[in-house]
Amino acid sequence: MNTQPSKQLISPSQSFPFPEEGKAEIFPVGDIRTEAGGVVWDARIAVQRWGELRRDTDGSTNIILVEHALTGDSDAVNWWNGLIGPGLSLDTDRYCVMCTNALGGCSGTTGPSSPHPDGRPWGSRFPALSIRDLVTAERQLLDVLGISKVTAVVGGSMGGARTLEWILMHPERVGAAAILAVSARASAWQIGIQSAQISAITNDPEWLNGEYHSTSGYPRQGLAAARRIAHLTYRGEQEIDERFGTDAQDGENPLGVFRDPGQRFAVQSYLDHQARKLVERFDAGSYVVLTEALNRHDIGRGRGGLNKALSEIQVPTLVAGVDTDILYPYHQQEHISRNVGNLLGMAKIVSPVGHDAFLTETRQVARVFRRFLLLATGANPA
Amino acid sequence: MNTQPSKQLISPSQSFPFPEEGKAEIFPVGDIRTEAGGVVWDARIAVQRWGELRRDTDGSTNIILVEHALTGDSDAVNWWNGLIGPGLSLDTDRYCVMCTNALGGCSGTTGPSSPHPDGRPWGSRFPALSIRDLVTAERQLLDVLGISKVTAVVGGSMGGARTLEWILMHPERVGAAAILAVSARASAWQIGIQSAQISAITNDPEWLNGEYHSTSGYPRQGLAAARRIAHLTYRGEQEIDERFGTDAQDGENPLGVFRDPGQRFAVQSYLDHQARKLVERFDAGSYVVLTEALNRHDIGRGRGGLNKALSEIQVPTLVAGVDTDILYPYHQQEHISRNVGNLLGMAKIVSPVGHDAFLTETRQVARVFRRFLLLATGANPA
């Protein structure tokens, strides 16, 4: 690598605490006042980073802030595998890649399963969040860390929604933005299918109005049902069909004399597996809060409408989408690109995978990021 | 109308009982043995017809047999409004249009809510059905009515699946077929989203393993949840978005400090309305049985695979699909048209509505039917 650092190197301990490379740390960021008028008292935000932080005298940094999707976390090298590291498209020899766990989450950041200041879990007392509130929390973390400006914010799906709000709420703090597989606001279809997921959880008898954290129960069945529905919106129907078709699960017979939930088609077993994996790692309350935040996603709210908001974006912005995405169809990214005030470029990820292609099509996403950083910073591609 | 009856007019009472025009009648058709080895004892089938029956000496008739979709019934002039009647595309001056309620249904035909021969409701004793079993039941009705051959079978969605099975199981009894908005087998995505609907119902505490018919309870919440999900697969996302976007329901505020299921987006209210309408008119057990039949839809089963089965179809067949259908995407109808042994024609219904366009785009569907009958019978279009 022929990287000539143009920014001063600040060691983690020199002027402010900064997490050790790859290690999650949790910072208190104070109270967070939500867009709707609620408060998350004494919030904590989990953060990870890879690559050394460099900071200019004007307070700008070499940080690329990565925004995770609905059930993601701060461990971006895990879920955006192959994109972050030395010599990779988000090159940690050059950039400090940083990722926080979203407010409302369950991987270190304050969410419904976290202790309220009174010691009991937040549960149903946790306020409803908007995408803007997730950005507010992250902005408060940057304040705590003394980071005045980042080189770029990048994200897909809910991470893309947060990236859009970043460049509208705090344009002076973002050098450039890359927005993948998202829309400028929730569509009615998204609200519908997301609300179906919320209902699946809140109809589970063990949900207990969101107060299950203090009990031995857990709305496992409801969260599993939500994830099965969600997964079908994350995947292209042709990709799923090529893999499973009408195959029976090994050793099961879904064509018996009576319907039997233990006798499944292969695709049902696959969805059950996806659901089980999520139930083991994710809190149902966080799933509800963050899904509700997606329902409330609308960059036009209070800004004179969608296209006016988009037209006022002056941060250089690259937009990318997936041709087979049924959750955030490609025309939604085209809509952003047509109306955004400062368009760096538009990219189409071509894949049978559907929405999840922004996570799985590593080579194509890497090309998008290299082009993005080249256009945004003028730096030679790694 | 310049219609010259070429077939002998048979009055309803002359040689066999036939329902009065537009009036549902219920006929016992004997026991029905299912593909998987179950039995529906002493089944009854509800049937309606419009137009006079004409029968040739060879037993063939002027019947157009209309096959309803998942939650349809025998009242085809209601759900296929504007297509069936004197001078309409399914012209009752010329044809006798006939429609039965599918086996497993709840509108007169035997289903899980019907009395078992022991007097109690069938409930969970009702066997799992395949699409072929629905055709078997209908074929037994035709036997009872003495109808050896119909001019055509037409249907969309589950009705299209039944039409496909008709021309594979009993090609000698069908003059021609029109198949709308369906596939040659369930796709993995369909099985996934349909299973999510079944789970929503069977997870309802009032489902009681399908035995709720004898109780005061009813899995209302589960059936409503299933219908909300289903409806999102029946409608194009752009059509729903144009109608509702992120609008709040009148008098409600979905952006409050806390998530509140009583404060909804307009699209949620719309889906609740669709769900409520279904809950009032449809049995949850029938919904499960018929959705499971869609999961089992596979014309290739036991016939050497999909394309072999399609290639063996000798009944002249017209195929139509909807360009924005996400449940049965257009490529699935193209697949049928490419492989069917005797293709009359292919038609694309262009509509933002999605799958439901086969019900709502009356003018386009009428054109499809006129062309179909012209090609199939050589008759002058009405």
Tab-separated table of C-alpha atoms in Angstrom, chain B residues 10-17 55 145:
chain	number	residue	atom	x	y	z
B	10	ILE	CA	-82.189	-29.385	-21.693
B	11	SER	CA	-84.523	-27.952	-19.126
B	12	PRO	CA	-83.334	-28.213	-15.525
B	13	SER	CA	-85.923	-30.770	-14.623
B	14	GLN	CA	-85.843	-32.755	-17.853
B	15	SER	CA	-83.047	-35.223	-17.291
B	16	PHE	CA	-81.264	-34.235	-14.104
B	17	PRO	CA	-81.503	-31.643	-11.382
B	55	ARG	CA	-76.077	-30.553	-24.453
B	145	LEU	CA	-75.113	-33.957	-12.890
